[in-house]
Short mmCIF file of C-alpha atoms in Angstrom, two decimals:
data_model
loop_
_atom_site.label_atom_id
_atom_site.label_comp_id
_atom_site.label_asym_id
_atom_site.label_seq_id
_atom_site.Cartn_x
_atom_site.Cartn_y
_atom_site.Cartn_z
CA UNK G 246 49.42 44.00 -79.97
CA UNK G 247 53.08 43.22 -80.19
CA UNK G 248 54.85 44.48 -83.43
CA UNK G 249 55.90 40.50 -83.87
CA UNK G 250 51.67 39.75 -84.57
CA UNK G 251 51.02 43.31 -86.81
CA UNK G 252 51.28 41.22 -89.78
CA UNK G 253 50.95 37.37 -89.23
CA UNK G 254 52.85 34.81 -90.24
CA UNK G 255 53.54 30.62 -89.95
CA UNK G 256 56.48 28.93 -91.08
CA UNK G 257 58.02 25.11 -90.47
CA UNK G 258 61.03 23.75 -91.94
CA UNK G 259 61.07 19.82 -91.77
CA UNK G 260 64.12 17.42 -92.18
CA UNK G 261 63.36 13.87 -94.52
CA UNK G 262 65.71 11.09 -95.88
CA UNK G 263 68.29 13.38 -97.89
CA UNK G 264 65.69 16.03 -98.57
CA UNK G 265 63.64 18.67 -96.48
CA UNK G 266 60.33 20.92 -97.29
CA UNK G 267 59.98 24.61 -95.95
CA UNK G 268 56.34 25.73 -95.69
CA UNK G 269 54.88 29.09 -94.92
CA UNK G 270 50.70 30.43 -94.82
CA UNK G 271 50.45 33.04 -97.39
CA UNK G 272 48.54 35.49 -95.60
CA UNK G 273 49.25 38.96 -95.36
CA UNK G 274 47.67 41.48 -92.84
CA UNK G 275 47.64 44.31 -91.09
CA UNK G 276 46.26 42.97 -87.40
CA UNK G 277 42.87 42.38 -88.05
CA UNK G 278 42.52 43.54 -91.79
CA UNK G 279 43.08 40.81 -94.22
CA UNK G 280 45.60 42.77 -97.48
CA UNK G 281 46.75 39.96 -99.79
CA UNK G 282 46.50 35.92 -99.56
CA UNK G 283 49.45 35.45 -101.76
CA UNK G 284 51.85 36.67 -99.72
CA UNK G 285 55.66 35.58 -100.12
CA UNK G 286 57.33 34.42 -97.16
CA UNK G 287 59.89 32.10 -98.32
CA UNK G 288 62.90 33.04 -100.67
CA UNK G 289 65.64 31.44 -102.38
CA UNK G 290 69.17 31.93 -102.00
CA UNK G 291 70.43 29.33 -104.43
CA UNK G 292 69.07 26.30 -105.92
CA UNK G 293 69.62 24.23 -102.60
CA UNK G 294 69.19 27.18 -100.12
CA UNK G 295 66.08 28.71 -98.87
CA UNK G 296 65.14 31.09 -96.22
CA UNK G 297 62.13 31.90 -94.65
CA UNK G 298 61.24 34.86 -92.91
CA UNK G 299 58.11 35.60 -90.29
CA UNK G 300 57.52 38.48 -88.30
CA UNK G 301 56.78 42.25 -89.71
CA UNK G 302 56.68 42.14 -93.47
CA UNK G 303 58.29 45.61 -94.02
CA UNK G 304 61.43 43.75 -91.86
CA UNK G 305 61.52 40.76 -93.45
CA UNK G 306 61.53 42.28 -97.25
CA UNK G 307 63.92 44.34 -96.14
CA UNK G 308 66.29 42.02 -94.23
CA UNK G 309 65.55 39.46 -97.62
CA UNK G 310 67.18 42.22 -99.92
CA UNK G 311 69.83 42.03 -97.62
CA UNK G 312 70.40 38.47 -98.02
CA UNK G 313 70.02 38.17 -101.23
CA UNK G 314 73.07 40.99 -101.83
CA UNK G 315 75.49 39.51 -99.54
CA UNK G 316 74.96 36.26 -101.02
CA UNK G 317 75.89 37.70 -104.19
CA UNK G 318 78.80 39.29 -103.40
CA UNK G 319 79.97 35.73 -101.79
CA UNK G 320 79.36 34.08 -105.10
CA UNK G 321 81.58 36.97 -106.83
CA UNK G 322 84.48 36.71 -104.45
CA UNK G 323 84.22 32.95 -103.47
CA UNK G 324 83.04 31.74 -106.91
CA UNK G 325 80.41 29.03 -105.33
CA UNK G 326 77.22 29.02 -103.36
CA UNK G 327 77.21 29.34 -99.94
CA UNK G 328 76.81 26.54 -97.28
CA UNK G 329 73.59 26.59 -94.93
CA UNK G 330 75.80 26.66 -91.62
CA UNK G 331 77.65 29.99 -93.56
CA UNK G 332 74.15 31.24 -94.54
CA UNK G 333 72.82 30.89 -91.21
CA UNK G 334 76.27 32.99 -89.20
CA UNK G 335 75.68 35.34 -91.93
CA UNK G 336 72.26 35.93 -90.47
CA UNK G 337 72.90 36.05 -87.33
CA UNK G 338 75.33 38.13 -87.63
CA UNK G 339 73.08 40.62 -89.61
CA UNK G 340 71.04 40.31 -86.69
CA UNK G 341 72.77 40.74 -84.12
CA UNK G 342 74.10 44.42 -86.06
CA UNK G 343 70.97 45.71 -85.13
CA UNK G 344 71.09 44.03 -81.34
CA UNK G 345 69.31 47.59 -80.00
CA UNK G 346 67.24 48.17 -82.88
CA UNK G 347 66.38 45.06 -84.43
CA UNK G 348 64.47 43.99 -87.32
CA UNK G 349 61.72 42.33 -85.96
CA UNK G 350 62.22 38.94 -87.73
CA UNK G 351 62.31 35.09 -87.26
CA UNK G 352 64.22 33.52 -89.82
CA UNK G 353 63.75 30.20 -90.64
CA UNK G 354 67.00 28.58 -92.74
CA UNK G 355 66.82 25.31 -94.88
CA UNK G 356 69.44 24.16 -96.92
CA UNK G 357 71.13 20.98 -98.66
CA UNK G 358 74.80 21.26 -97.23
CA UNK G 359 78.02 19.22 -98.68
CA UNK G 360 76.86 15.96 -99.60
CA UNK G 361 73.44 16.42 -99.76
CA UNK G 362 72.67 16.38 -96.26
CA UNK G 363 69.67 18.19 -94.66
CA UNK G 364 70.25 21.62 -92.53
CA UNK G 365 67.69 23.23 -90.70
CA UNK G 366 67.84 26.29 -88.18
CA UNK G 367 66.00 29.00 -86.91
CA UNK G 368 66.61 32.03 -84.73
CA UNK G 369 65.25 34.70 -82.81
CA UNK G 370 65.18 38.49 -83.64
CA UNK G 371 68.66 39.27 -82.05
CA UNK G 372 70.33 36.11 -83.81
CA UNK G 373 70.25 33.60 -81.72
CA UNK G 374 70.39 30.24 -83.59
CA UNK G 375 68.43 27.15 -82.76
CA UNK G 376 69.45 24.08 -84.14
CA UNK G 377 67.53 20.96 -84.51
CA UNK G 378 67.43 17.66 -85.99
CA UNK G 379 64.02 17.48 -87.01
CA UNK G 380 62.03 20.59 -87.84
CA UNK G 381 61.86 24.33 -86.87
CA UNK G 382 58.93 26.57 -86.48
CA UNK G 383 58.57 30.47 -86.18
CA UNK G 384 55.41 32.87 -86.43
CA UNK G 385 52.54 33.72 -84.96
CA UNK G 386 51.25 29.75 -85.40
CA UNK G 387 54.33 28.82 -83.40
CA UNK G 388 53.15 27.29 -80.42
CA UNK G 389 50.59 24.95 -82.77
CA UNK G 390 53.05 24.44 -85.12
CA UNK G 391 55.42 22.71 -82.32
CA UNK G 392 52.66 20.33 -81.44
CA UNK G 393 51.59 19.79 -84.58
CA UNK G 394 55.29 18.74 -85.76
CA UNK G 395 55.88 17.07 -82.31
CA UNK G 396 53.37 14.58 -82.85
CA UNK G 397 53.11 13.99 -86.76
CA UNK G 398 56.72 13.91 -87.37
CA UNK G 399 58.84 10.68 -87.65
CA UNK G 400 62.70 11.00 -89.06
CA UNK G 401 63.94 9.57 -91.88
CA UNK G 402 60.71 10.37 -94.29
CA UNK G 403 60.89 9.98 -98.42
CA UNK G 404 60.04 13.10 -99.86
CA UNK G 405 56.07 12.21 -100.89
CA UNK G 406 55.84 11.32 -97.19
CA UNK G 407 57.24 14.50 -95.53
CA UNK G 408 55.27 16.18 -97.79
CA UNK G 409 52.37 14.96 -96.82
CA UNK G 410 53.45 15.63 -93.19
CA UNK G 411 54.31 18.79 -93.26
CA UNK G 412 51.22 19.96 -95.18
CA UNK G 413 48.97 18.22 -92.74
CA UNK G 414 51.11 20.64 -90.02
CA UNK G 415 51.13 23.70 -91.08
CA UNK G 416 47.07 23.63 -92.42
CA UNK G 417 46.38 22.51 -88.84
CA UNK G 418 48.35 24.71 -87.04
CA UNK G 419 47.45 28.29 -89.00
CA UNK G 420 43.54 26.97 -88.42
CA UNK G 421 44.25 28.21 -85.06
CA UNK G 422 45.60 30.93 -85.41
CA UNK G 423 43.64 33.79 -86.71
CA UNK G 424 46.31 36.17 -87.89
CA UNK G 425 47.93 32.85 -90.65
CA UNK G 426 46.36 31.07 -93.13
CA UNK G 427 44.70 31.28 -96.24
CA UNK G 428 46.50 28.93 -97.93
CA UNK G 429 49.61 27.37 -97.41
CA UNK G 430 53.36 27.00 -99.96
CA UNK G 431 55.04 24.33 -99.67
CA UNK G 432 58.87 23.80 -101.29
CA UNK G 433 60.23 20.41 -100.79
CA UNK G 434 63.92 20.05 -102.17
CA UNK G 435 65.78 16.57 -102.78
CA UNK G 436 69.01 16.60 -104.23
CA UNK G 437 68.05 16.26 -107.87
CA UNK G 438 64.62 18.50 -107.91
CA UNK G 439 62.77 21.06 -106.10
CA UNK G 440 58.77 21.43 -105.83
CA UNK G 441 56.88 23.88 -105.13
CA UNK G 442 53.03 23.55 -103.89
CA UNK G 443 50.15 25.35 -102.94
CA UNK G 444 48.02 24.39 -100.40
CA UNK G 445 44.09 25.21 -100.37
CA UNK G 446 43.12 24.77 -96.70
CA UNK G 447 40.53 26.96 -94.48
CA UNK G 448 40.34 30.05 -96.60
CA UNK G 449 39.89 32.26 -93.59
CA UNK T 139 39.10 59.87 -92.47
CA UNK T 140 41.13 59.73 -95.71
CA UNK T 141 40.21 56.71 -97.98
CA UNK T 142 42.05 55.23 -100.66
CA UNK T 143 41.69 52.82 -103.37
CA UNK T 144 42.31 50.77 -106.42
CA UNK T 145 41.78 47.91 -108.88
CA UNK T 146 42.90 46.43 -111.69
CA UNK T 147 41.11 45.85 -114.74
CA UNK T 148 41.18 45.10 -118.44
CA UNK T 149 44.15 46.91 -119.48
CA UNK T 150 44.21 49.66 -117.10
CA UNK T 151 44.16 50.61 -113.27
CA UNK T 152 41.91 52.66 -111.46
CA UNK T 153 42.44 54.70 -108.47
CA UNK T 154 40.60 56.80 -106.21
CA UNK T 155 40.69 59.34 -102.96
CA UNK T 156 38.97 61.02 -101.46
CA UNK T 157 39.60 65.10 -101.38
CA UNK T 158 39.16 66.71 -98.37
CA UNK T 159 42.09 68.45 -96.44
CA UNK T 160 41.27 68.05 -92.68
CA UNK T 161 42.53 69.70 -89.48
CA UNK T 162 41.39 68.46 -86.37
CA UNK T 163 37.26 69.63 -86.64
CA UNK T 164 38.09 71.92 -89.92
CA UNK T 165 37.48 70.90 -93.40
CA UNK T 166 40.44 73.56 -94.99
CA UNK T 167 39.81 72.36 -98.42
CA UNK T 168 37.48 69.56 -100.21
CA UNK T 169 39.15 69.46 -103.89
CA UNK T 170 42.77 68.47 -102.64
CA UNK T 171 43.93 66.15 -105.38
CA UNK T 172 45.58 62.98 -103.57
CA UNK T 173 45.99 61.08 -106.52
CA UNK T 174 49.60 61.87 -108.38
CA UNK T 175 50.45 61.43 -111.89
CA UNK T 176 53.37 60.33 -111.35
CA UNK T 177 54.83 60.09 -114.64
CA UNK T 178 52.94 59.53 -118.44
CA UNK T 179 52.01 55.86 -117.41
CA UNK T 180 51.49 55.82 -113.55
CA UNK T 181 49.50 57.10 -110.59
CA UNK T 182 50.54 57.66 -106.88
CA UNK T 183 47.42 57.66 -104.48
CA UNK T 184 48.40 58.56 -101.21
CA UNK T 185 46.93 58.99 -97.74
CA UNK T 186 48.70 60.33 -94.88
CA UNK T 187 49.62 63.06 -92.98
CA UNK T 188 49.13 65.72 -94.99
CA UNK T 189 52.80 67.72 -94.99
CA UNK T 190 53.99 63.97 -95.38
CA UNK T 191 51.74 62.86 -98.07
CA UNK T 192 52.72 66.16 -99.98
CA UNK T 193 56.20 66.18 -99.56
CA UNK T 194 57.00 62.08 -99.81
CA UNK T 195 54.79 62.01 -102.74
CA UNK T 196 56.35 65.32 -104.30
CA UNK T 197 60.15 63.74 -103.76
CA UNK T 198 59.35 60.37 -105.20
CA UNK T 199 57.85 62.16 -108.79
CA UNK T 200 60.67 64.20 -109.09
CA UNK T 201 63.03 60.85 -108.83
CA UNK T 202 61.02 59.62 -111.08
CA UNK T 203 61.63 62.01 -113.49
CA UNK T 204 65.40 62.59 -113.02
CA UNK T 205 65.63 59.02 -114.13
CA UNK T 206 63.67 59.19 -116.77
CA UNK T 207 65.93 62.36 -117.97
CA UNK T 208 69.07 60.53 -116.75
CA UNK T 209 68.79 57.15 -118.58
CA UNK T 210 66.71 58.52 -121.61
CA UNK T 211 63.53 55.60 -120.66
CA UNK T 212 61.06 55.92 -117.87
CA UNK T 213 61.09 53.93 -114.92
CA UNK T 214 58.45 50.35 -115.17
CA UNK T 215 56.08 50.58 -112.41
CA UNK T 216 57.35 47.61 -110.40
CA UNK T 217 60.57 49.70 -110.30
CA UNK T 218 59.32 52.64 -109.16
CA UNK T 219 57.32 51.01 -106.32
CA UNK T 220 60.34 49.04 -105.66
CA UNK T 221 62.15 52.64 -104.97
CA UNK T 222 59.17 54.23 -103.30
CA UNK T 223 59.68 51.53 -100.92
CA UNK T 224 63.21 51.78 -100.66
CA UNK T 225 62.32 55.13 -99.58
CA UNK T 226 60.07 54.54 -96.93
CA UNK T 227 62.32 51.62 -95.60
CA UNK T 228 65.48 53.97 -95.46
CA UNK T 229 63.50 56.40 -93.13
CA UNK T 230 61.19 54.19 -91.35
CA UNK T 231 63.73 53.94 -88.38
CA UNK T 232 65.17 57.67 -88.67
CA UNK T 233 62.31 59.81 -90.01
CA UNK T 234 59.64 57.88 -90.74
CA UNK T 235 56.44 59.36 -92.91
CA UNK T 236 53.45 58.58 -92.30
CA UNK T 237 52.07 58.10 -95.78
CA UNK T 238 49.73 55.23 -97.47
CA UNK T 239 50.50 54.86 -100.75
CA UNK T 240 48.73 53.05 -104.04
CA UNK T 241 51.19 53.09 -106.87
CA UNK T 242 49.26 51.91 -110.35
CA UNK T 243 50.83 51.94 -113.49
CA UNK T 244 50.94 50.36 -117.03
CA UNK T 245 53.48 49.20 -118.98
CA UNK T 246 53.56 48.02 -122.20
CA UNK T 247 54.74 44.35 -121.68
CA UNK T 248 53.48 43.59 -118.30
CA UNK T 249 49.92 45.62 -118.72
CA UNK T 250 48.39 47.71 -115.74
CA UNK T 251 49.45 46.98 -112.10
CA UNK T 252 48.80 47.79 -109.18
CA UNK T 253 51.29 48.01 -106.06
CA UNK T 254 50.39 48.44 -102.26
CA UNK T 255 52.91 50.51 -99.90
CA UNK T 256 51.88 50.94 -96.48
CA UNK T 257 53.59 53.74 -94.31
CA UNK T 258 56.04 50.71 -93.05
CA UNK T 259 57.33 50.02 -96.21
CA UNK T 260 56.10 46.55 -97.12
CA UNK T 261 55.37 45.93 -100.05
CA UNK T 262 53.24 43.98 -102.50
CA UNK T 263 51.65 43.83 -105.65
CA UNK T 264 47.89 43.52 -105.50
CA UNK T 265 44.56 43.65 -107.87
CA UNK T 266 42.78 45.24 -105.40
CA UNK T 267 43.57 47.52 -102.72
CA UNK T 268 42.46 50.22 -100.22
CA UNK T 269 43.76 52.66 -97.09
CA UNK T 270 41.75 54.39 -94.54
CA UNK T 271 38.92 53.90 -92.25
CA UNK T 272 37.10 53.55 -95.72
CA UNK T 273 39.01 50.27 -96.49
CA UNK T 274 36.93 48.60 -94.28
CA UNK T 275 33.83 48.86 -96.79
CA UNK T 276 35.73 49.24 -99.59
CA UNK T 277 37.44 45.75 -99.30
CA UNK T 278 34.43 43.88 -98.80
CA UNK T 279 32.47 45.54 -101.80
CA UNK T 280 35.34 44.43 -104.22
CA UNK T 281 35.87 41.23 -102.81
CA UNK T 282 31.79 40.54 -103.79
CA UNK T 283 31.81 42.51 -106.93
CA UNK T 284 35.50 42.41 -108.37
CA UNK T 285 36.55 39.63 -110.92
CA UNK T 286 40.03 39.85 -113.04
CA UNK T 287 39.85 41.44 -116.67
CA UNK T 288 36.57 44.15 -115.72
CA UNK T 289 35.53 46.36 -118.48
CA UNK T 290 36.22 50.05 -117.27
CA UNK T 291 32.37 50.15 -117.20
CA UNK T 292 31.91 47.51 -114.45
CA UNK T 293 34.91 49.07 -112.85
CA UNK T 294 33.90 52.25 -112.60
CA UNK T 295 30.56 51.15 -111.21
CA UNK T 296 32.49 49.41 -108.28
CA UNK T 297 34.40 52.51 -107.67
CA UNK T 298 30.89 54.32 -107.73
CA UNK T 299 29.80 51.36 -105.13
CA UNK T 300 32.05 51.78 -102.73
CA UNK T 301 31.87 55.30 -102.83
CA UNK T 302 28.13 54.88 -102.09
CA UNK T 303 29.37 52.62 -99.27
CA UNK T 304 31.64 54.59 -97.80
CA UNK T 305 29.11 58.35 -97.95
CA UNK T 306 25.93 55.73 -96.13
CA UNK T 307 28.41 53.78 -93.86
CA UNK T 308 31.22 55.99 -92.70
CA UNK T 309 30.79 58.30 -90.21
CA UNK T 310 32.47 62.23 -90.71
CA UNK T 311 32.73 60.51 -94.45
CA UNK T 312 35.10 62.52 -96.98
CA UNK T 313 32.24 64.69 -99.28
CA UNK T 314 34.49 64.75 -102.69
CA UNK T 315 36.08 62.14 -104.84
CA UNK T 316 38.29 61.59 -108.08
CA UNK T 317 39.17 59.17 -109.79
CA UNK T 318 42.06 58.69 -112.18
CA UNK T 319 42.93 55.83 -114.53
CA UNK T 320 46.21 54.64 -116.20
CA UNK T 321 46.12 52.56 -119.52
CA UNK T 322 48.00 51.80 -122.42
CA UNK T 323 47.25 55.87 -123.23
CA UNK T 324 48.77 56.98 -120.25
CA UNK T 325 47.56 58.47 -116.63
CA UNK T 326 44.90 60.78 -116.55
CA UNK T 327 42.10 62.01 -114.43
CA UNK T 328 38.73 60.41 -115.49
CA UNK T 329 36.38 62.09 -112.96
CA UNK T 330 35.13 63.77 -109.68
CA UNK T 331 32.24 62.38 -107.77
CA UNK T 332 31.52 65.56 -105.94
CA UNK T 333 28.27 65.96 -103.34
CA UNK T 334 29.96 69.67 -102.14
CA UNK T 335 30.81 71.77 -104.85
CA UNK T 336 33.52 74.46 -103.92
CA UNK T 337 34.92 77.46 -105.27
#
């Protein structure tokens, strides 16, 4: 079993009309054995800033820690938040450090840049950014996750609508898969608020 | 065949090992204590290799301690998982051990927890737990049997359950067990549940 499916994982991050949601399953395991169905997968950076991370846990608590202290010493020096587009260098760069020993990671980056617009990217292990428009997937749900998204997004959605959509995506998606699931987080962040669901789907 | 576990209860934590030291096809001994006090209010149960599980286990009580003498107050138990972790992280890609580890404690504002570290460092904080070729039946009798806020009673008689699992079920299954608690008292060892007695 590769080291990528030891733990399991599914995340999407989906663009709207001056908002976007990040979702994640909330299952943690070691390959077959089910440990915890509360599992954290998505953090926040600042109020309009979130990353998520798939992949081996041990990596992506580690690489989070990581995150979290670089951002920090931004805020000291720069006195302000970082921008998504910084964020996501920053992590690619951090990445890319460990090009022959990596952390075995996707990260998934969402983020409300200057003027409230939407920013979305993902990457591989090594750093390699990928970005899109409309949404981004990563995990062990991946390849359902793309055709989920593929076919139930549309651009421009209000909030209550992408939502709904990407809900409906990632509960369909982790159903196949056996190593996500149990449950599903959702954080959907507009300019003025941020909330945070969770999602009772298949609990297997 | 080393088995671990825990739960949370009512104002404490429970954990439990099994006690046999094994080489290869020799049981050396079948009263090795795998369950650490690692300071007045929390318990390190640990599975492992054994030089690993001693010495990783050994080096994270006395760090423990030199805090606790440094700063004058003793570490809370999500901080001292946080740095057992830390631990495990830093060697993981130099010198990694190979240790399982269930860190329960109880502090005064939070109340008992319990924290699982697996030899890979990740991390998370559970209310019921277990390690080992024993987790297997251990997992599923709490799942049936565990509910939040148990009486030590009832959770004593799940440890005592999945013991009985685990001695039916498991084959080569440890002999020895002993259990140790952590409340608002402190960490202490409540009792054995031994089927070979040794000297």
């Amino acid at each position: 079993m590769s080291i990528f499916e030891y733990n399991g994982s599914a995340l999407v991050a989906m663009v709207g009309k001056n908002c976007f949601a990040i979702a994640s399953d909330r299952r943690l395991g070691v390959q077959l054995q089910t440990i915890a169905t509360d599992f954290q997968r998505v953090y926040k950076i600042h109020d309009k800033l979130y990353v998520g991370l798939s992949g081996l846990a041990t990596d992506a608590q580690t690489l989070h820690q990581r995150l979290v202290f670089r951002h920090k010493l931004y805020q000291l020096r720069e006195e302000r938040d970082m921008k998504p587009e910084t964020f996501a260098s920053l992590v690619s760069a951090l990445l890319y450090e460990k090009r022959f020993g990596p952390y075995f990671c996707q990260p998934v980056i969402a983020g409300l840049g200057d003027d409230d617009v939407p920013f979305i990217c993902t990457m591989d292990c090594l750093g390699a950014k990928e970005l899109a428009k409309d949404f981004v997937v990563s995990g062990t749900a991946s390849e359902s996750l793309y055709g989920a998204c593929e076919s139930m997004y549309k651009p421009n959605m209000e909030p209550d609508e992408l939502f709904e959509t990407i809900s409906q995506a990632l509960l369909a998606s982790v159903d196949r898969d056996c190593l996500s699931g149990w449950g599903g987080y959702v954080l959907l962040v507009t300019p003025t608020e941020v909330q945070e669901k969770i999602l009772k789907g298949r609990m297997d | 065949m080393e088995c671990v576990f825990g739960l949370v209860g009512d104002g404490f934590a429970v954990v439990a090992a099994d006690s046999s030291a094994v080489h290869s096809i020799l049981v050396h001994k079948s009263d090795e204590d795998k369950v650490m006090l690692l300071d007045s209010h929390k318990l390190l149960g640990a599975s492992g290799e054994a030089g690993d599980r001693a010495q990783f286990t050994e080096y994270i009580q006395k760090n423990v301690h030199l805090y606790q003498f440094r700063n004058g107050i003793p570490l809370t138990t999500a901080a001292a998982a946080n740095f057992t972790r830390g631990e495990l992280a830093t060697a993981l890609r130099k010198n990694p051990y190979s240790v399982n580890i269930l860190l329960a404690g109880y502090d005064k504002d939070i109340g008992p927890s319990l924290y699982y570290i697996d030899y890979i460092a990740t991390l998370h904080k559970i209310e019921k737990g277990a390690f080992g070729y024993g987790s297997y039946f251990c997992l599923s009798m709490m799942d049936r049997h565990y509910h939040s806020g148990m009486s030590l009673e009832e959770a004593i008689d799940l440890v005592d359950k999945c013991i009985m699992e685990i001695r039916s079920r498991l084959v080569i299954a440890p002999p020895n067990f002993v259990i140790k608690i952590v409340d608002k008292d402190g960490a202490r060892e409540y009792a054995w549940r031994k089927s070979i007695k040794s000297d």
